[in-house]
Amino acid sequence: MITQRAYAVEPWTVREHSLDLGVLAQSESVFALSNGHVGWRGNLDEGEPHGLPGSYLNGVYELHPLPYAEAGYGYPESGQTVIDVTNGKVLRLLVDDEPFDLRYGRLVRHERTLDLRRGVLERVCEWSSPAGSTVRVRSTRLVSLTQRAIAAVTYEVEPVDRRTRVVVQSELVANESLPGPDGDPRAARALKSPLEPEEDLAEGHRLRLVHRTRRSGLRVAVAADHVVDGPERTTTACESNVDVARLTVTSVLEPGQRLRVEKLVAHGWSGARSRPAMSDQVEAALAAAAHSGWQGLLDEQRAYLDDFWARADVEVDGDEEIQQAVRFALFHVLQAGARAEGRAIPAKGLTGSGYDGHAFWDTEVFVLPLLVCTVPGAAAEALRWRQSTLPAARERAAQLGLRGAAFPWRTIEGSEGSAYWPAGTAAFHVNADIADAVVRYVQATGDERFEHDTGVELLVETARLWRSLGHHDGRGAFHIDGVTGPDEYSAVADDNTYTNLMARANLLAAADACKRHPDRAAELGVDEEESAGWRDAAEAVHIPYNDELGVHEQHAGFTRYQRWDFAGTRPEQYPLMLHFPYFDLYRKQVVKQADLVLAMHTCAGWFEELFDEEQIARNFAYYEPLTVRDSSLSACVQAVLAARTGHLELAHAYTAEAALMDLADLEHNTRDGLHIASLAGTWTALVAGFGGMRWDDGGLRFTPRLPPRLRRLAFTLRFLGRCLRVEITADRAAYTLRSGPPLTIRHHGTELTVREDVPVEHPVPPPRPRPAPEQPPHRAPHPH
């Protein structure tokens, strides 16, 4: 899978022992720090060299024209792209008047460590300048999980062998030069220097810049304060202009002496607040951070993470790589959503500018299940953000001639940002994905206020879309035609099974929620006739099935398509969409990512009459040889279904692929940012795959089984106000309630009641032997 480890395999850290400038961009993503509001890529402190500079504020974007060879009705006119906001992490260093630049001189030592328990990035390096002066540099960086606007860094310099003059330049930098967007020169022009200056200040140790985006009209303020500790005659000076504010610290150091700079950086943005208000906002955030001080911020970060790990950790005995990777995954998913608070969780989090910083359906299907079970408040906030975008979704539905809301395929602020209409227009399943996340959140938390205030409205408006999008045929069956499901190698197809099943669940959930909350239903104009119409459509939804093969069809007619010529496809021709026309992909049996298999994962609990264990096994065996996994969203789902059907070693391989997507850069695009959904899928593969965890109207259930290599799997999750610990070995599973009233669960169909601090153990039955499914040539999971 990887010929050389980029990072040491350790249970609680990701450690880089040397600096490889050839993969600098990838490491910047891996070492990124965020809290869901502020994101700092793991760039070197000095700013250069870099792969992709990145300082992000969730929700800050710029508009740019979308390219069309031939425009059409309903095509979005402009796209949104995340921009690099004012960079506050830069601390440039001069050693005896020579820039500290690792491309020159001699690098003696360089080590960076992402500490997952403390939530900090640490760096130690020794460097000899071309003139022979050697210095040791230490830095520690954090983005606060407790003080939403704050990021901070300490930077220490000491000479190794002789008296040395050092200069540290701490900067705020706006409109940094960045690589342009690929493929569209108009977008590149629109995004060049997107921040217009409004205010710059440098006073004492304090810096501040305020800018406004040229087209989207968002105001961004960033301010910094410093504590400087050095020997006598250490001096400081400050200056500012429209795009740079700088504090310069100068000192002469003897061996054994250190110059230390602590830098606190506050961030804020708004589409409505005035310039003075934004300046005041970041100054207030700085004052609060200064009150805590550097050590206080460290202590707060550790306390926050101690609490998180106590209720979210996953322990894996027998596979050190997956143990490290799942904690890395949990940490980064937490960072993506912890303090997003009213904003989206982008597909890359705030680790890079991949996908233009957009949020997709990935959030609801892959990320929110993890957050619901570990940080449920963050999941609720992500859904409240969806509710806040309902005006744009209603407008989009009306533009398409539909009722209710049509949520976007990809977006930052709520309007559709896709120029590719088979997805941007036809991938309506995102509506049902949001509805499913609402239902699962309420089931797992019992949060009735959320359901009343947020959930009902989302369920109603999504149900209205399905009722107007679909139609009853002459025999009464309800069809949803011309849609694109999760698999992007099939588009504009009739009766996609995933879409239809999720729409069916959406319609029923909306009707049930309106019955529980009649006052809210009345506010939204729902009457008994409309609710009954939802139930009628749901009960009549058509689910394509091939009786001859005994399998469900991905969409109507899929199984009669010609199979893709897998034998004639060379290894270097994957991913297929980069080497073959979509026209050819759309009319063949080839699957980019789990679709029908995803339906069995998400919908099996709702519709057990369709998916008994034998049917699931037949479906999985049929689609496995067709699925090429040209998407990072597939391996984790295939892991769950492989485990459920007894193919435990295959499930282990798929789990490793999801887990190591970024640590091993399996898709060669980690440079653009981490795959947050695949990271979340690592948790899903372990907890829902080997742990067999599912929940629905019937409560929480487990069907655990471990692959041969794993000796033990243990995890903790929150459910209905309880904290439940699950520990699985080869032949037994133990359930312990750490807090909360007794909880009734199911273990391989047997009902159990678990009480606080009283473990309940049950045997784990062996899986039923089945023939091993095949994968397409060259597309078996990466060896592990």
XYZ file of N, CA and C in Angstrom, residues 69 216 319 667:
12
model
N -20.374 25.684 -21.667
C -20.255 25.767 -23.124
C -21.594 26.198 -23.709
N -18.789 38.869 -2.758
C -19.783 38.349 -1.812
C -20.091 39.324 -0.686
N -4.161 -4.171 15.272
C -3.819 -3.441 14.055
C -3.426 -2.025 14.453
N -5.470 8.307 -2.599
C -6.025 8.838 -3.850
C -5.174 9.973 -4.421
